[in-house]
CSV table of C-alpha atoms and ligand atoms in Angstrom, one decimal:
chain,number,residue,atom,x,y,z
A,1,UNK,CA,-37.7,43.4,-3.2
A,2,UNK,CA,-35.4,42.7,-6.1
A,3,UNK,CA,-31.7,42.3,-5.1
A,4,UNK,CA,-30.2,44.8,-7.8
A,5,UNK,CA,-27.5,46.3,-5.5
A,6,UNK,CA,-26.4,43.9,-2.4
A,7,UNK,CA,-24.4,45.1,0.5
A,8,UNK,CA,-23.1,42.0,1.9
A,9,UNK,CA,-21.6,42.0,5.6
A,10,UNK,CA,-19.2,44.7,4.6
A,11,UNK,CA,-16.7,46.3,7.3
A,12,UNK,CA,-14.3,48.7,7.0
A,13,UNK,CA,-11.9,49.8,9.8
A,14,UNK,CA,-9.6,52.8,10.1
A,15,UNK,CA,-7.1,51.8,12.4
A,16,UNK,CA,-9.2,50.9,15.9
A,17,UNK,CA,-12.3,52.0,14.8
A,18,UNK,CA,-14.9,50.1,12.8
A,19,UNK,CA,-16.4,52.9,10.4
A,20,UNK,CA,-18.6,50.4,9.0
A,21,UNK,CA,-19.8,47.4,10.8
A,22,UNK,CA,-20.9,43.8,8.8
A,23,UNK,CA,-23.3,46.0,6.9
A,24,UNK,CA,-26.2,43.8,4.7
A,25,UNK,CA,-28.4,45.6,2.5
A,26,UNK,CA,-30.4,44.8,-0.3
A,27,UNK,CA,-31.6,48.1,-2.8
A,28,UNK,CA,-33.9,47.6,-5.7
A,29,UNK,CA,-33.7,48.8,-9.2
A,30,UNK,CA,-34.8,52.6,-9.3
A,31,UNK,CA,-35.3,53.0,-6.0
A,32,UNK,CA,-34.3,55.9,-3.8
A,33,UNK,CA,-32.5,54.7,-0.9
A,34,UNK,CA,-30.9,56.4,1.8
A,35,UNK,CA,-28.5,56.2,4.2
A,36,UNK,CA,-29.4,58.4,7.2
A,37,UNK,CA,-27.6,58.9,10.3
A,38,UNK,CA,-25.2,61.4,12.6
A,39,UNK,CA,-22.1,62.4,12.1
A,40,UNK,CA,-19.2,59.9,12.1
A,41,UNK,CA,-21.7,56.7,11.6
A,42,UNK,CA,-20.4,55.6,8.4
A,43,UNK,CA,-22.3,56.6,6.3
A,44,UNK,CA,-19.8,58.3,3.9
A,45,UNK,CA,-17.5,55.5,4.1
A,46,UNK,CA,-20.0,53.0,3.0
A,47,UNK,CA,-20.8,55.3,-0.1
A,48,UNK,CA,-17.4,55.4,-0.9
A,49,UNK,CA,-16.8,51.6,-0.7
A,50,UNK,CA,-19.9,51.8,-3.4
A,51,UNK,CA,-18.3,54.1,-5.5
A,52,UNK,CA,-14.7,52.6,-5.6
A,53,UNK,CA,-13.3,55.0,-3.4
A,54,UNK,CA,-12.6,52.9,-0.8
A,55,UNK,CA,-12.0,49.0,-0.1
A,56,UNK,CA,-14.1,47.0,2.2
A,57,UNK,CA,-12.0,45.0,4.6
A,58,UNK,CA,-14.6,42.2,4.5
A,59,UNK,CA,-17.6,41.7,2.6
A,60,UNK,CA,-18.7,41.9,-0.8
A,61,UNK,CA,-20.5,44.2,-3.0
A,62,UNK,CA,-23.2,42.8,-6.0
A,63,UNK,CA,-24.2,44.9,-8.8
A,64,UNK,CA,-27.2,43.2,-11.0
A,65,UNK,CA,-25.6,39.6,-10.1
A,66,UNK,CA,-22.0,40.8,-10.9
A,67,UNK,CA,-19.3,41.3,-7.9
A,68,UNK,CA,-18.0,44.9,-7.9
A,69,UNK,CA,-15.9,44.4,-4.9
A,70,UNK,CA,-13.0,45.3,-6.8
A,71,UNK,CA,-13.5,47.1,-9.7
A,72,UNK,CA,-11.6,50.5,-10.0
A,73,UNK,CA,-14.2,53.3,-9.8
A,74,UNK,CA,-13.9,54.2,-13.5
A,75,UNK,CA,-15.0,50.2,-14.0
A,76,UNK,CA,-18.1,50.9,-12.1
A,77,UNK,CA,-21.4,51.8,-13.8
A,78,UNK,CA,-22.0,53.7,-11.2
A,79,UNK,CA,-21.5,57.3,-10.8
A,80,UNK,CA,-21.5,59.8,-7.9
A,81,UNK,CA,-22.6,63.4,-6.7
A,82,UNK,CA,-19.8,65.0,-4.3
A,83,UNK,CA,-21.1,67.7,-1.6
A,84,UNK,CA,-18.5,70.3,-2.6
A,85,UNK,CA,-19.8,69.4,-6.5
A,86,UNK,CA,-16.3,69.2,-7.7
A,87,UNK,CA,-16.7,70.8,-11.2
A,88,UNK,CA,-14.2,71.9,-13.5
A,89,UNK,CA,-13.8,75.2,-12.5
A,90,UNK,CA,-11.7,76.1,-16.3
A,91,UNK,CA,-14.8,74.5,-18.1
A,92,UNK,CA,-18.5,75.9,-19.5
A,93,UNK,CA,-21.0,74.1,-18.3
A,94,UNK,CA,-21.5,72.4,-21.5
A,95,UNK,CA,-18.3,71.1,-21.4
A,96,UNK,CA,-18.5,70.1,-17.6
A,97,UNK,CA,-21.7,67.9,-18.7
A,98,UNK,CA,-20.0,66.3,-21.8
A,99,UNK,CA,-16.7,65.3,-20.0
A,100,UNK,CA,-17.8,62.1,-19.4
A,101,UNK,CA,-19.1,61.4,-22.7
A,102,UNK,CA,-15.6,62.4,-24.6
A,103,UNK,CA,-13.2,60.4,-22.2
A,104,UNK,CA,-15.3,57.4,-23.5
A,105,UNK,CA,-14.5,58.6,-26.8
A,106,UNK,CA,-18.5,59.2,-28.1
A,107,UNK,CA,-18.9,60.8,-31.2
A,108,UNK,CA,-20.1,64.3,-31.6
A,109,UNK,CA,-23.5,64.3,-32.4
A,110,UNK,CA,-24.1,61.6,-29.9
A,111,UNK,CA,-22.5,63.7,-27.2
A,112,UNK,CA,-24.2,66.9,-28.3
A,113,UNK,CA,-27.5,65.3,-28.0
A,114,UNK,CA,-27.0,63.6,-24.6
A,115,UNK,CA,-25.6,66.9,-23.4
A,116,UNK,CA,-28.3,68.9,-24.6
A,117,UNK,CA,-30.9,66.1,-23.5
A,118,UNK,CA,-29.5,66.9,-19.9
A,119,UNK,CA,-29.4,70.7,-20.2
A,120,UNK,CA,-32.8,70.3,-20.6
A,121,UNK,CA,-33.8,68.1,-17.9
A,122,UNK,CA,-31.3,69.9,-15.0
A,123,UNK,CA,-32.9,72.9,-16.6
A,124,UNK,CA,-29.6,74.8,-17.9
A,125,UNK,CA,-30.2,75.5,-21.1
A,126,UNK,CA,-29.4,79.3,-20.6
A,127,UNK,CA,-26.4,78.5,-18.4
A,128,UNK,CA,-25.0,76.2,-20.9
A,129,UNK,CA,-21.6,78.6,-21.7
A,130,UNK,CA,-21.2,80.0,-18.1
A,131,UNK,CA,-18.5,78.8,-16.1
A,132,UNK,CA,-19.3,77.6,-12.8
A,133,UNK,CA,-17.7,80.8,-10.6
A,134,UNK,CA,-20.6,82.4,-12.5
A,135,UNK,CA,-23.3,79.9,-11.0
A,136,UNK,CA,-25.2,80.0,-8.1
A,137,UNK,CA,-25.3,76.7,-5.5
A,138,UNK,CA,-28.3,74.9,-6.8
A,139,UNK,CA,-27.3,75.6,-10.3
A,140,UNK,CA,-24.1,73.8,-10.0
A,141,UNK,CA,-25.5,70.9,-8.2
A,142,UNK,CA,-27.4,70.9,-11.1
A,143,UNK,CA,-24.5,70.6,-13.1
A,144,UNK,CA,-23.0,68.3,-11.2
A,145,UNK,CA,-26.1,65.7,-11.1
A,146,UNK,CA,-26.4,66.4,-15.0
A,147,UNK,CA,-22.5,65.7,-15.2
A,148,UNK,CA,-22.9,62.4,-13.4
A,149,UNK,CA,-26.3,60.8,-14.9
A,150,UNK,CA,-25.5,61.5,-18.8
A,151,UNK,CA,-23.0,59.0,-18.4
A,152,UNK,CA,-26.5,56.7,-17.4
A,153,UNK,CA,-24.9,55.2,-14.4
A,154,UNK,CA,-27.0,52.2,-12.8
A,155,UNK,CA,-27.0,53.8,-9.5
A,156,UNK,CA,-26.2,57.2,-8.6
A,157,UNK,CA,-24.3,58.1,-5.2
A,158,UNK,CA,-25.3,61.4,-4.1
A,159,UNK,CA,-23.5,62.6,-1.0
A,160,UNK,CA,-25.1,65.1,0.9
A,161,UNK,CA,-25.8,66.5,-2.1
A,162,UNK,CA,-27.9,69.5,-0.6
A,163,UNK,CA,-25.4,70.3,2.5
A,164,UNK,CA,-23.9,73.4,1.3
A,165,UNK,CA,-27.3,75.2,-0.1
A,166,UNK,CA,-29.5,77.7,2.2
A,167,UNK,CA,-33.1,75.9,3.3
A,168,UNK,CA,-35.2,77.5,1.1
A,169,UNK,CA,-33.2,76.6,-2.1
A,170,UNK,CA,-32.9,73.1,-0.4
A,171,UNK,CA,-36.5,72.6,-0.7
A,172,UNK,CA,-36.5,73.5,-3.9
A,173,UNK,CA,-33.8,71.5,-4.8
A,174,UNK,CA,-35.7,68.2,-2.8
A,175,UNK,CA,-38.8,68.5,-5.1
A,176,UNK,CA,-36.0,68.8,-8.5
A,177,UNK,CA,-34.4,65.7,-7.3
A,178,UNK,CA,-37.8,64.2,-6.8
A,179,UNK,CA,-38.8,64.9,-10.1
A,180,UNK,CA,-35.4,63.6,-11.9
A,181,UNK,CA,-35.7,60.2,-10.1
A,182,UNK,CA,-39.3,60.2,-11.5
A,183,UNK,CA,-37.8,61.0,-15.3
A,184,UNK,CA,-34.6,58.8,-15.5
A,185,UNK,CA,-35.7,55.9,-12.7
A,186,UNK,CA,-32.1,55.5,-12.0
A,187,UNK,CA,-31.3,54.1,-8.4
A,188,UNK,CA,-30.2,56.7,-6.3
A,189,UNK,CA,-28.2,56.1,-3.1
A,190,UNK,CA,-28.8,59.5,-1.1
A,191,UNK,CA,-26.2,60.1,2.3
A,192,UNK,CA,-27.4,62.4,4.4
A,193,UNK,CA,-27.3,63.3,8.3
A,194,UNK,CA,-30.8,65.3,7.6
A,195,UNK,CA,-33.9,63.4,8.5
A,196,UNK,CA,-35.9,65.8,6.6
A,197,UNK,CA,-34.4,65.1,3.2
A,198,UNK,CA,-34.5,61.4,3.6
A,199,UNK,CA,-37.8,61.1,4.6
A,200,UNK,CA,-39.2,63.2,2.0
A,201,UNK,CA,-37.0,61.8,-0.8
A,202,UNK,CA,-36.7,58.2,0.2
A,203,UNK,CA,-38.6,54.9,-0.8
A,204,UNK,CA,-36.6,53.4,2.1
A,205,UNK,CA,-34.0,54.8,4.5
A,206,UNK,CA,-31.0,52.5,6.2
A,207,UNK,CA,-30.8,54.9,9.7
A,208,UNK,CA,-26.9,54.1,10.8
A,209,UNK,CA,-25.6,54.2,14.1
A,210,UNK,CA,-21.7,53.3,15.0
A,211,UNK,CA,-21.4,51.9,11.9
A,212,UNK,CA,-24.1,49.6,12.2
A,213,UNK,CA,-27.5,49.7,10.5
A,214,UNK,CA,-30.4,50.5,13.7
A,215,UNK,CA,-33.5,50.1,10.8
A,216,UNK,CA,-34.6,49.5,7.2
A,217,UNK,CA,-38.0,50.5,6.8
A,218,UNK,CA,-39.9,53.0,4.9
A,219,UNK,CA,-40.2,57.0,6.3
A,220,UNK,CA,-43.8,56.4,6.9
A,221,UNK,CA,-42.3,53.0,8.9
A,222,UNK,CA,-39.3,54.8,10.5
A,223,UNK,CA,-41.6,57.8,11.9
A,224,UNK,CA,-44.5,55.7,13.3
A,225,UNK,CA,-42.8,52.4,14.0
A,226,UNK,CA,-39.5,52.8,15.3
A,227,UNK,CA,-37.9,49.8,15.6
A,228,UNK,CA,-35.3,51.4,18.7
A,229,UNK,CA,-34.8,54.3,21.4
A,230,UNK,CA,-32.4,55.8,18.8
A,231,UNK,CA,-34.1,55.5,15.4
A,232,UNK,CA,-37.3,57.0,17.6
A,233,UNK,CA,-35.0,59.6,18.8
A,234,UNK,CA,-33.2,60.4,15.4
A,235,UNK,CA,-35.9,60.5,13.6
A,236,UNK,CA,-38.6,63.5,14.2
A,237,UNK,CA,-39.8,64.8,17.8
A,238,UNK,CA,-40.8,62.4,20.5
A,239,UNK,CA,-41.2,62.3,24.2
A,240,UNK,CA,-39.6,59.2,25.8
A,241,UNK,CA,-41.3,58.1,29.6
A,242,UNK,CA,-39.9,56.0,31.9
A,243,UNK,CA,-42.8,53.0,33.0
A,244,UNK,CA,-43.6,49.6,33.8
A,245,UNK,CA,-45.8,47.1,32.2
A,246,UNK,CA,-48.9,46.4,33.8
A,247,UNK,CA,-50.0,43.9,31.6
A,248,UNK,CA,-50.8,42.3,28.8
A,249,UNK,CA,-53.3,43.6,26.3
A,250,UNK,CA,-55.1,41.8,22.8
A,251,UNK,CA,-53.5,42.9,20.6
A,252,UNK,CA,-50.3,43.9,20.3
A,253,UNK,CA,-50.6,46.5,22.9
A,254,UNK,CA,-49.5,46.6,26.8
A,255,UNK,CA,-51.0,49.0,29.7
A,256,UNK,CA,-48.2,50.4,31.2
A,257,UNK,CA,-47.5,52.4,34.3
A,258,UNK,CA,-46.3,56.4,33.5
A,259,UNK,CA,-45.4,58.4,36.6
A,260,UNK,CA,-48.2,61.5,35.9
A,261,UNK,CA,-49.8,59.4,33.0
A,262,UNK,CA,-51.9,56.7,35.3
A,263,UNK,CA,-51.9,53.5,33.1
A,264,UNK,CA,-52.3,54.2,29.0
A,265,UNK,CA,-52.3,51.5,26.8
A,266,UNK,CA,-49.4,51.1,24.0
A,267,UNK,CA,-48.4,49.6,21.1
A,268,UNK,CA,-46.2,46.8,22.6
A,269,UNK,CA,-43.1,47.3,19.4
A,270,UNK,CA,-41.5,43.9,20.6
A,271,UNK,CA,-41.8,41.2,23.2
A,272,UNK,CA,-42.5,42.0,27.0
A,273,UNK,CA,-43.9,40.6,29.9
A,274,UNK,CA,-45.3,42.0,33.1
A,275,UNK,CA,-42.9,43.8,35.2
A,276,UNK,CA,-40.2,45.3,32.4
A,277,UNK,CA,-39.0,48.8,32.5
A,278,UNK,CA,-39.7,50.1,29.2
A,279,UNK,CA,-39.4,53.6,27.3
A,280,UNK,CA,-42.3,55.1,25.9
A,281,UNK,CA,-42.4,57.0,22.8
A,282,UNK,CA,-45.1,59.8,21.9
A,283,UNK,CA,-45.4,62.0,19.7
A,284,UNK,CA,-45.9,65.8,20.4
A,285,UNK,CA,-48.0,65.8,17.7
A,286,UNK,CA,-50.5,63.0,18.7
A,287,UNK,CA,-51.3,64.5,22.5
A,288,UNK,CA,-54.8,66.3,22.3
A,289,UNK,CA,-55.7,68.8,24.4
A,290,UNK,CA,-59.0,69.5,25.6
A,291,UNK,CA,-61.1,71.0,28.6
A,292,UNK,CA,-63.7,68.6,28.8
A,293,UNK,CA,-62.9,64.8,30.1
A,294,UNK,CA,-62.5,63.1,26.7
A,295,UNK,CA,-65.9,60.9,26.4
A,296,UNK,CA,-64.4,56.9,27.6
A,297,UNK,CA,-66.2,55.5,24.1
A,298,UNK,CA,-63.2,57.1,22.4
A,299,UNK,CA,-60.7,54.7,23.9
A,300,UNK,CA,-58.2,57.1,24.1
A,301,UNK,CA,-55.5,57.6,27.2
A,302,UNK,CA,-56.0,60.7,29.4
A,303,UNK,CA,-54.6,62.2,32.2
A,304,UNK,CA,-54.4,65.8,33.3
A,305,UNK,CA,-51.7,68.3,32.8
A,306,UNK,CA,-50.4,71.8,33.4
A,307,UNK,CA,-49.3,73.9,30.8
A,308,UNK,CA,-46.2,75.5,31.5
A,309,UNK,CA,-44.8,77.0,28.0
A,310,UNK,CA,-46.4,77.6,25.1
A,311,UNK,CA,-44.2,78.9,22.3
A,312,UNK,CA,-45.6,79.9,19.3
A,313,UNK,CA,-44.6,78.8,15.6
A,314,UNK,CA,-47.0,80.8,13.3
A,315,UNK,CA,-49.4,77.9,11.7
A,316,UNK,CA,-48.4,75.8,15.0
A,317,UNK,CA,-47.6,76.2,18.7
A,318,UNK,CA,-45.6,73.8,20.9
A,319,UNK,CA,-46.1,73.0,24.4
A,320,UNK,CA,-44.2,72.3,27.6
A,321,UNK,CA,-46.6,70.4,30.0
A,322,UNK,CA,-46.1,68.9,33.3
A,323,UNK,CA,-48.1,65.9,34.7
A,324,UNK,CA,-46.9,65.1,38.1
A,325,UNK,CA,-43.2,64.7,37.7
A,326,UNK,CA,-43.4,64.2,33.9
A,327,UNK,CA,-42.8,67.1,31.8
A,328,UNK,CA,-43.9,66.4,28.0
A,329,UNK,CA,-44.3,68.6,24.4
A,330,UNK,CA,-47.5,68.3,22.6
A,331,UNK,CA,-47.5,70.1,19.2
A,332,UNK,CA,-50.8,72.0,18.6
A,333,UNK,CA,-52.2,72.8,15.1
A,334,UNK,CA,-53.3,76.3,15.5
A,335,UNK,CA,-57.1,76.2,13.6
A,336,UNK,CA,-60.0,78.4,13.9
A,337,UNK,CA,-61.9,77.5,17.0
A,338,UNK,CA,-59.2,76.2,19.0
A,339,UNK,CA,-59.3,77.6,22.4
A,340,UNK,CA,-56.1,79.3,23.3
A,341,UNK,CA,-53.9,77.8,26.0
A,342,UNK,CA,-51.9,79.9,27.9
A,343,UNK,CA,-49.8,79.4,30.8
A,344,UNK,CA,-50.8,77.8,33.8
A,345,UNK,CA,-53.9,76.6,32.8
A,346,UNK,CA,-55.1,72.8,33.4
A,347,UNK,CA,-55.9,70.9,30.7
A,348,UNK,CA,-57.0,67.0,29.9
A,349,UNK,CA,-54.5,65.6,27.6
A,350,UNK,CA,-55.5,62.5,25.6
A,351,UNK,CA,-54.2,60.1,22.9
A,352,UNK,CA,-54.6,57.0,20.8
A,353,UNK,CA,-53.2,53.4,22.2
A,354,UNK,CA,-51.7,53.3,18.5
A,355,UNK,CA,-49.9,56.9,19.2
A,356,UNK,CA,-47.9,55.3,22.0
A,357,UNK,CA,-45.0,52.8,21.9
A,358,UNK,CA,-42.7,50.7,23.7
A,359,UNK,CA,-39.6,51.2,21.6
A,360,UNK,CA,-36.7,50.4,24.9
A,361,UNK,CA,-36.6,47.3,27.6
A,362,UNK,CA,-34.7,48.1,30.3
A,363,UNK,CA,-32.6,45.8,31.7
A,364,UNK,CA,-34.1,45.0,34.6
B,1,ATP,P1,-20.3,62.8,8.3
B,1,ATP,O1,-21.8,63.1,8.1
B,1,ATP,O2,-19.7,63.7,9.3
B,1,ATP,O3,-19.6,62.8,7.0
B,1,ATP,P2,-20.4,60.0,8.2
B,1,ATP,O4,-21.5,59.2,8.8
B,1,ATP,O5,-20.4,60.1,6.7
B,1,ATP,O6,-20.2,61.4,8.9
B,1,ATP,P3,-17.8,58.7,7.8
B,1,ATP,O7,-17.2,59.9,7.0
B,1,ATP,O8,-18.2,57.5,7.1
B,1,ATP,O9,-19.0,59.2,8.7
B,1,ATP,O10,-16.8,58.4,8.9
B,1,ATP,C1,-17.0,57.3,9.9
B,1,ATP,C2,-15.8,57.3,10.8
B,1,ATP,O11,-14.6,56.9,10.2
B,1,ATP,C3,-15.6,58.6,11.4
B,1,ATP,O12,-15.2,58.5,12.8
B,1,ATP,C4,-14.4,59.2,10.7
B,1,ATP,O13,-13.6,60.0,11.4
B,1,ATP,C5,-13.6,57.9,10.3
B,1,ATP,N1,-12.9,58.0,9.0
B,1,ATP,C6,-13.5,58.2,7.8
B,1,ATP,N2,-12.6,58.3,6.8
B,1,ATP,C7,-11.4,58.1,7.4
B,1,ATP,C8,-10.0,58.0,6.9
B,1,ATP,N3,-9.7,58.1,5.6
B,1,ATP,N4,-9.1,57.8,7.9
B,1,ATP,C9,-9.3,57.7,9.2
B,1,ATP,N5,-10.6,57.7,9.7
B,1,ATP,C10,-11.6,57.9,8.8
């Protein structure tokens, strides 16, 4: 990974608390990064701290080899996408676009053809004379991305850009930001508490926590490799069981003991030894269901299960089981030829050793 943008050990405290805790990372060039956590992690802070906005206590910020620590914003190649937009409400949209472009004093034609080179792209081109009252939501995010990367910013801050739009327009406007990136290839730095966006926007994701940074990793990484109880958590559906390592498999997997589960194997996720408590991640998604004892050659877990809940989510259907004491969710595809479950029926429940994961020790 090329070290275009570094994060180094930055803090920033607001009175007691430490909003942003010895952060490190390390973005590439043109790569779509974001910062993912709940509410009140830090998130914003350390996007403003990129943008100029606000000063790290400690720490130091590199932009392609050049400290930015303290550069006014305006210094900054670097530009960024606010969550209420904050357009000029007085101004076209044309003008909105070229503001950048005339407080740096370009001529005419070259602002006319960047402006109109952006129009294009954020597709506005029939919008260009409206004033943003007369916009709807995804049009002026539009505006305001256009308004930010014609003045071609090395990295973009975008912050929670998509908050304020309804979910169907913020699909929409998920596959548009996808298909900027892949047109300008600026490097975007994406805030947002919504797991969805980042993992279907992201080439990596930086899942924050108090401040602190829980995981770097990929979405692919983040979903099926949690490093942590709270990344695993924070980050799509899981059930989390309570067991004790049995021992030691090849590999890198572990037999543990579940209450209601007998003795699955797992992927191990860090070290452990016989006897640790440990949490147990799985899936909904990965728990099979089927009447017959899955066939032993297919390696996979089983134990038995009562269904107690089935709720039903058109092209899927979710399910509340209980085995012994245990109660889990499976998610169900619903497909031709699947036999219907319905309440109260018994039913083998099976999974892959690579499905399951140690992602907690506790102390013990
Ligand atoms: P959200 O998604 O709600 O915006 P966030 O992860 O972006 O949350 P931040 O806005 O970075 O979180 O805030 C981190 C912590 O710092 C919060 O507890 C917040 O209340 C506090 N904080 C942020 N800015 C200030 C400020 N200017 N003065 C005092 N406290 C602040």
């Amino acid at each position: 990974m090329s070290e275009f943008l570094v994060i180094d050990q930055v803090s920033k405290s607001f009175g007691a608390l430490r909003a942003v805790d010895a952060v490190s990372l390390h973005i590439g060039r043109g790569e779509v990064f974001s910062l993912l956590g709940p509410s009140g992690c830090g998130k914003t802070t350390l996007l403003r701290m990129l943008g100029g906005f606000e000063k790290p206590d400690s720490g130091r910020l590199l932009l392609a080899g050049q400290d930015i620590t303290d550069l006014p914003p305006e210094k900054r190649p670097v530009n960024t996408v606010f969550q209420n937009y904050a357009l000029f409400p007085h101004l076209s949209v044309w003008e909105n676009i070229a503001f950048g472009l005339k407080m740096a004093g370009r001529s005419k034609p070259d602002v006319k053809a960047a402006v109109e080179r952006m129009l294009a792209m954020t597709r506005l081109i029939d919008h260009a004379s409206k004033r943003p009252a007369q916009l709807s939501g995804g049009q002026k995010q539009r505006v305001a991305i256009a308004r930010a990367l014609i003045n071609e910013p090395q990295v973009l801050l975008l912050d929670e850009p998509l908050a304020a739009l309804d979910l169907k327009l913020r699909q929409h406007m998920l596959s548009e930001l996808n298909a900027l990136h892949r047109e300008v290839g600026t490097t975007f730095i994406y805030v947002t508490h919504d797991q969805g966006e980042a993992l279907s926007l992201s080439d990596r994701i930086a899942v924050m926590n108090h401040g602190r940074v829980e995981q770097i990793a990929s979405p692919t990484e983040l979903y099926e490799a949690p490093a942590n109880g709270f990344v695993a958590g924070f980050i799509g559906d899981a059930n989390f069981l309570r067991g004790t390592v049995q021992e030691m498999m090849p590999g890198s997997f572990v037999r543990v003991q579940i209450d209601g589960l007998g003795r699955p194997a797992v992927m191990a996720g860090s070290d452990l030894k016989t006897g640790d408590a440990v949490r147990v991640m799985l899936r909904p998604e990965s728990l099979h269901l089927s009447t017959e004892h899955p066939a032993a050659s297919e390696r996979a877990n089983c134990f038995q299960a009562i269904v107690e809940e089935v709720i039903y989510f058109g092209a899927h259907e979710r399910l509340r089981l209980r085995a012994g004491t245990q109660v889990l969710h499976a998610q169900r595809t619903r497909a031709h030829g699947h036999a219907a479950v319905s309440v109260g029926q018994s039913w083998w429940v099976s999974f892959q050793p690579e499905a399951g994961r140690v992602v907690e020790r506790e102390g013990n």
